[in-house]
């Protein structure tokens, strides 16, 4: 059985269309569609309730807008399928790709990632921003995040693993890779949004990017160490040269002393940052490992 999780925020115009299009590609197999209404203020919930007359369709409603990440999590927690597909409600993620994802899952992949093919574009400033974000995420996670999206299929084992990450600031699309497991990918073209409007403002995007980068790397906390160490080294070299009476132009003893003090302050901040980063890693309480197979189960 396939569960399809559909985060929906103010998507009244899209619920029926999405239900129809997704059901059409899954017809003939066992499936459930789980619409998660992320605190919509329009008629989204009414549409979901109406659509749920179809026994394949289930709706969950948040008490307020908690964000797409929370909606995905709630949907995955409710999903009872052998695999779960996460897909946007606005049909920008083409449902026709789902059978291809299922095929790859049946061939053994536990995570099938939907990747935006290069052609899908959203205006140049958005693309530049998205590319920069994806390349930082690639470095932070160690996985290729170019063209990554939330359009994915996860085997039940992978769903369980993703849900075992209890941190609040989780980032689904990176986590789905981060948990390991055999993965595969399918490429798709991002369709234009036909009804309703995009839910992202520039400010929301920047804060989303910063939050997700921070959830996978504490490198910025160590900036003080990276900057302070060379400053101290330079100050020491200058001090030795001064000691040996090498003419240093504008580098007076006072300037060198200031450099040394500045460098020490940076390094001290960096050390504090290091401990802070350790605390940050600890409080996330991430699972220490995820087991993908156990010979005992075969017996
Ligand atoms: N969404 C959500 N909660 C939010 C914002 C968006 O559940 O706070 C859903 C939205 O209904 C849609 C998906 O997330 O199904 C992607 O949103 P959108 O189309 O606005 O983003 P984009 O296509 O630009 O990534
Ligand atoms: Mg969209």
Coordinates of C-alpha atoms and ligand atoms in Angstrom, one line a residue:
X1 CA 0.0 0.0 0.0
X2 CA 1.2 3.5 -0.9
X3 CA 0.5 6.5 1.4
X4 CA 0.6 9.9 -0.2
X5 CA 1.2 12.9 2.1
X6 CA 0.0 16.3 0.8
X7 CA 0.9 19.4 2.9
X8 CA -1.8 22.0 2.1
X9 CA -1.9 25.6 3.2
X10 CA -4.6 27.8 1.7
X11 CA -5.0 25.6 -1.3
X12 CA -8.8 25.5 -1.6
X13 CA -8.6 25.7 -5.4
X14 CA -6.2 22.7 -5.6
X15 CA -7.6 20.1 -3.2
X16 CA -10.0 18.4 -5.7
X17 CA -7.6 18.7 -8.6
X18 CA -4.8 17.2 -6.6
X19 CA -7.0 14.4 -5.3
X20 CA -8.2 13.6 -8.8
X21 CA -4.7 13.7 -10.4
X22 CA -3.0 11.7 -7.7
X23 CA -5.8 9.1 -7.4
X24 CA -5.7 8.7 -11.2
X25 CA -2.1 7.5 -11.2
X26 CA -2.7 5.2 -8.3
X27 CA -5.9 3.7 -9.4
X28 CA -5.8 -0.1 -9.3
X29 CA -3.4 -0.3 -6.5
X30 CA -3.9 0.0 -2.8
X31 CA -3.4 3.6 -1.6
X32 CA -4.4 6.4 0.7
X33 CA -4.1 10.2 0.3
X34 CA -3.5 12.1 3.5
X35 CA -4.1 15.9 3.1
X36 CA -2.6 17.8 6.0
X37 CA -4.3 21.2 6.3
X38 CA -1.5 23.4 7.8
X39 CA -3.8 25.9 9.5
X40 CA -5.4 27.3 6.3
X41 CA -7.5 30.4 6.6
X42 CA -9.5 29.8 3.4
X43 CA -11.9 26.9 2.5
X44 CA -9.1 24.3 2.3
X45 CA -10.5 22.2 5.2
X46 CA -14.0 22.2 3.8
X47 CA -12.7 20.9 0.5
X48 CA -10.6 18.2 2.3
X49 CA -13.6 17.2 4.3
X50 CA -15.7 17.0 1.2
X51 CA -13.0 15.0 -0.7
X52 CA -12.7 12.6 2.2
X53 CA -16.1 11.1 1.3
X54 CA -13.8 9.0 -0.9
X55 CA -12.6 6.2 1.4
X56 CA -9.0 6.5 0.0
X57 CA -8.8 10.1 1.3
X58 CA -8.1 11.2 4.8
X59 CA -7.6 14.8 6.2
X60 CA -5.8 16.1 9.2
X61 CA -6.2 19.7 10.3
X62 CA -3.6 21.7 12.2
X63 CA -4.9 24.2 14.8
X64 CA -2.8 26.9 13.2
X65 CA -0.1 27.2 10.5
X66 CA 2.9 25.2 11.8
X67 CA 4.8 25.2 8.5
X68 CA 5.4 22.7 5.7
X69 CA 8.0 20.7 7.6
X70 CA 5.5 20.0 10.4
X71 CA 2.8 19.1 7.9
X72 CA 5.1 16.6 6.3
X73 CA 5.9 15.1 9.6
X74 CA 2.3 14.8 10.7
X75 CA 1.4 13.1 7.4
X76 CA 4.3 10.6 7.7
X77 CA 3.2 9.8 11.3
X78 CA -0.3 9.1 10.1
X79 CA 0.7 7.1 7.1
X80 CA 0.2 3.4 7.2
X81 CA 1.5 2.4 3.8
X82 CA 4.5 0.3 3.0
X83 CA 5.9 3.4 1.3
X84 CA 5.0 7.1 1.6
X85 CA 5.2 9.7 -1.1
X86 CA 5.4 13.4 -0.2
X87 CA 4.0 15.7 -2.8
X88 CA 2.9 19.4 -3.0
X89 CA -0.7 20.2 -3.3
X90 CA -0.4 22.6 -6.2
X91 CA 0.5 20.0 -8.8
X92 CA 3.9 21.6 -9.4
X93 CA 5.3 18.1 -8.6
X94 CA 3.8 16.0 -11.4
X95 CA 1.9 13.0 -10.0
X96 CA 2.7 11.1 -13.3
X97 CA 6.2 10.6 -11.9
X98 CA 4.8 8.6 -8.9
X99 CA 4.6 5.2 -10.7
X100 CA 8.3 5.6 -11.7
X101 CA 9.1 6.2 -8.1
X102 CA 7.2 3.1 -7.1
X103 CA 9.0 1.1 -9.7
X104 CA 12.4 2.2 -8.3
X105 CA 11.2 1.4 -4.8
X106 CA 10.1 -2.1 -5.9
X107 CA 13.6 -2.5 -7.4
X108 CA 15.0 -2.0 -3.9
X109 CA 15.5 1.7 -3.3
X110 CA 14.3 2.7 0.1
X111 CA 14.4 6.4 -0.7
X112 CA 13.5 7.7 -4.1
X113 CA 14.3 11.3 -4.5
X114 CA 12.5 13.6 -7.0
X115 CA 15.0 15.9 -8.5
X116 CA 14.1 19.0 -10.4
X117 CA 15.6 18.7 -13.9
X118 CA 17.6 21.8 -14.9
X119 CA 14.9 23.1 -17.1
X120 CA 12.4 23.9 -14.3
X121 CA 12.9 27.6 -13.6
X122 CA 11.2 30.1 -11.4
X123 CA 12.8 33.4 -12.3
X124 CA 16.5 34.1 -12.1
X125 CA 16.9 35.6 -8.6
X126 CA 15.0 32.7 -7.1
X127 CA 17.2 30.2 -9.0
X128 CA 20.4 31.9 -7.9
X129 CA 19.2 31.9 -4.3
X130 CA 18.0 28.2 -4.5
X131 CA 21.3 27.1 -6.1
X132 CA 23.4 28.9 -3.4
X133 CA 21.3 27.3 -0.7
X134 CA 21.5 23.9 -2.2
X135 CA 25.3 24.1 -2.6
X136 CA 25.6 25.1 1.1
X137 CA 23.3 22.2 2.0
X138 CA 25.4 19.9 -0.1
X139 CA 28.5 20.8 1.9
X140 CA 26.7 20.8 5.2
X141 CA 25.1 17.3 4.7
X142 CA 27.7 15.7 2.4
X143 CA 24.9 14.7 0.0
X144 CA 24.2 16.1 -3.4
X145 CA 21.3 18.5 -2.8
X146 CA 21.3 20.2 -6.2
X147 CA 17.7 20.2 -7.6
X148 CA 16.5 18.6 -4.3
X149 CA 12.8 19.0 -3.4
X150 CA 10.4 17.5 -0.9
X151 CA 8.9 15.3 -3.7
X152 CA 10.1 11.9 -2.5
X153 CA 9.1 8.4 -1.9
X154 CA 10.2 6.7 1.3
X155 CA 10.0 3.1 2.2
X156 CA 8.4 2.4 5.6
X157 CA 11.9 1.8 7.1
X158 CA 13.0 5.2 5.9
X159 CA 9.9 6.8 7.2
X160 CA 10.6 5.3 10.6
X161 CA 14.2 6.5 10.5
X162 CA 13.2 10.0 9.5
X163 CA 10.7 10.2 12.3
X164 CA 13.3 9.0 14.8
X165 CA 14.9 12.4 14.5
X166 CA 13.1 14.2 17.2
X167 CA 14.6 17.7 16.8
X168 CA 12.2 20.5 16.2
X169 CA 14.1 22.2 13.4
X170 CA 14.2 19.2 11.1
X171 CA 14.6 19.5 7.4
X172 CA 12.8 16.7 5.7
X173 CA 14.5 16.7 2.3
X174 CA 18.0 16.5 3.8
X175 CA 17.0 14.1 6.6
X176 CA 15.6 11.6 4.0
X177 CA 19.2 11.4 2.6
X178 CA 20.9 11.7 5.9
X179 CA 19.3 8.5 7.4
X180 CA 21.3 6.4 4.9
X181 CA 19.5 3.5 3.0
X182 CA 19.8 2.6 -0.6
X183 CA 18.5 5.5 -2.7
X184 CA 17.6 6.3 -6.2
X185 CA 16.2 9.3 -8.0
X186 CA 13.8 10.3 -10.7
X187 CA 13.9 13.6 -12.6
X188 CA 10.9 15.8 -13.2
X189 CA 10.1 19.2 -14.6
X190 CA 8.6 21.6 -12.2
X191 CA 5.1 22.6 -13.5
X192 CA 3.8 26.1 -13.3
X193 CA 1.4 26.7 -10.4
X194 CA -2.0 27.0 -12.1
X195 CA -4.3 28.0 -9.2
X196 CA -3.7 29.9 -5.9
X197 CA -0.4 31.6 -5.1
X198 CA 3.0 30.5 -3.8
X199 CA 3.3 30.6 0.0
X200 CA 6.8 31.9 0.2
X201 CA 7.9 35.4 0.8
X202 CA 11.5 36.5 0.4
X203 CA 11.8 36.8 4.2
X204 CA 10.3 33.4 4.8
X205 CA 12.7 31.9 2.3
X206 CA 15.8 33.5 3.9
X207 CA 14.8 32.4 7.3
X208 CA 14.0 28.9 6.1
X209 CA 17.5 28.7 4.4
X210 CA 19.3 29.9 7.5
X211 CA 17.4 27.6 9.8
X212 CA 18.1 24.5 7.7
X213 CA 21.7 25.3 7.2
X214 CA 22.1 25.8 11.0
X215 CA 20.3 22.4 11.6
X216 CA 23.0 20.6 9.6
X217 CA 26.2 22.5 10.5
X218 CA 27.5 24.4 13.4
X219 CA 30.5 25.7 11.3
X220 CA 29.4 29.4 11.7
X221 CA 29.9 29.1 15.5
X222 CA 33.5 28.3 14.9
X223 CA 34.2 31.4 12.8
X224 CA 36.0 33.0 15.7
X225 CA 38.6 30.2 15.7
X226 CA 39.0 30.4 12.0
X227 CA 39.5 34.1 12.0
X228 CA 41.4 34.6 15.3
X229 CA 44.1 31.9 14.8
X230 CA 45.7 33.6 11.7
X231 CA 45.5 37.0 13.4
X232 CA 47.4 35.8 16.4
X233 CA 49.9 34.0 14.2
X234 CA 50.5 37.2 12.2
X235 CA 50.9 39.2 15.4
X236 CA 53.5 36.8 16.8
X237 CA 55.5 36.9 13.6
X238 CA 55.4 40.7 13.5
X239 CA 56.4 40.7 17.2
X240 CA 59.5 38.5 16.5
X241 CA 60.4 40.6 13.5
X242 CA 60.1 43.8 15.7
X243 CA 62.3 42.1 18.3
X244 CA 65.0 41.4 15.7
X245 CA 64.8 45.1 14.7
X246 CA 63.5 44.5 11.2
X247 CA 61.9 47.7 10.0
X248 CA 58.1 47.2 9.8
X249 CA 56.8 50.5 8.6
X250 CA 53.4 51.3 10.1
X251 CA 53.3 48.2 12.3
X252 CA 54.2 49.8 15.6
X253 CA 54.4 47.9 18.9
X254 CA 50.9 49.3 19.7
X255 CA 49.3 48.0 16.5
X256 CA 50.9 44.5 17.1
X257 CA 49.6 44.5 20.7
X258 CA 46.1 45.4 19.4
X259 CA 46.2 42.6 16.8
X260 CA 47.2 40.1 19.5
X261 CA 44.4 41.2 21.8
X262 CA 41.9 41.2 18.9
X263 CA 43.0 37.7 17.9
X264 CA 42.8 36.4 21.5
X265 CA 39.2 37.7 21.8
X266 CA 38.2 36.0 18.5
X267 CA 39.8 32.7 19.6
X268 CA 38.1 32.9 23.0
X269 CA 34.8 33.4 21.2
X270 CA 35.6 30.5 18.9
X271 CA 36.3 28.2 21.9
X272 CA 32.9 29.3 23.5
X273 CA 31.4 28.6 20.0
X274 CA 32.9 25.2 19.9
X275 CA 31.3 24.2 23.3
X276 CA 28.0 25.8 22.1
X277 CA 28.2 23.7 18.9
X278 CA 28.8 20.5 21.0
X279 CA 25.8 21.4 23.2
X280 CA 23.7 22.0 20.0
X281 CA 24.7 18.6 18.7
X282 CA 23.8 16.9 22.0
X283 CA 20.4 18.5 22.5
X284 CA 19.2 17.4 19.1
X285 CA 19.3 13.8 20.5
X286 CA 19.7 12.4 17.1
X287 CA 19.7 8.6 16.9
X288 CA 23.3 7.4 17.0
X289 CA 22.7 4.8 14.3
X290 CA 20.0 3.4 12.1
X291 CA 19.9 -0.4 11.4
X292 CA 18.8 -1.3 7.9
X293 CA 18.9 -5.1 8.2
X294 CA 19.1 -7.8 10.9
X295 CA 19.8 -11.4 10.1
X296 CA 17.5 -12.5 13.0
X297 CA 14.4 -11.3 11.1
X298 CA 15.2 -13.9 8.4
X299 CA 15.0 -16.8 10.9
Ligands
LIG1 N1 2.7 24.6 2.5 C1 2.4 24.2 3.8 N2 2.6 25.1 4.8 C2 3.1 26.4 4.6 C3 3.5 26.7 3.3 C4 3.3 25.8 2.2 O1 1.8 23.1 4.0 O2 3.3 27.1 5.6 C5 2.5 23.7 1.3 C6 1.7 24.3 0.2 O3 0.3 24.2 0.4 C7 2.1 23.4 -1.0 C8 3.6 23.2 -0.6 O4 3.7 23.4 0.8 O5 1.4 22.2 -1.1 C9 4.6 24.0 -1.4 O6 4.2 25.4 -1.2 P1 4.4 26.5 -2.4 O7 3.8 26.0 -3.6 O8 3.9 27.8 -1.8 O9 6.0 26.5 -2.5 P2 6.9 26.3 -3.8 O10 6.2 25.6 -4.8 O11 7.3 27.7 -4.1 O12 8.1 25.6 -3.2
LIG2 MG1 4.4 25.3 -5.4

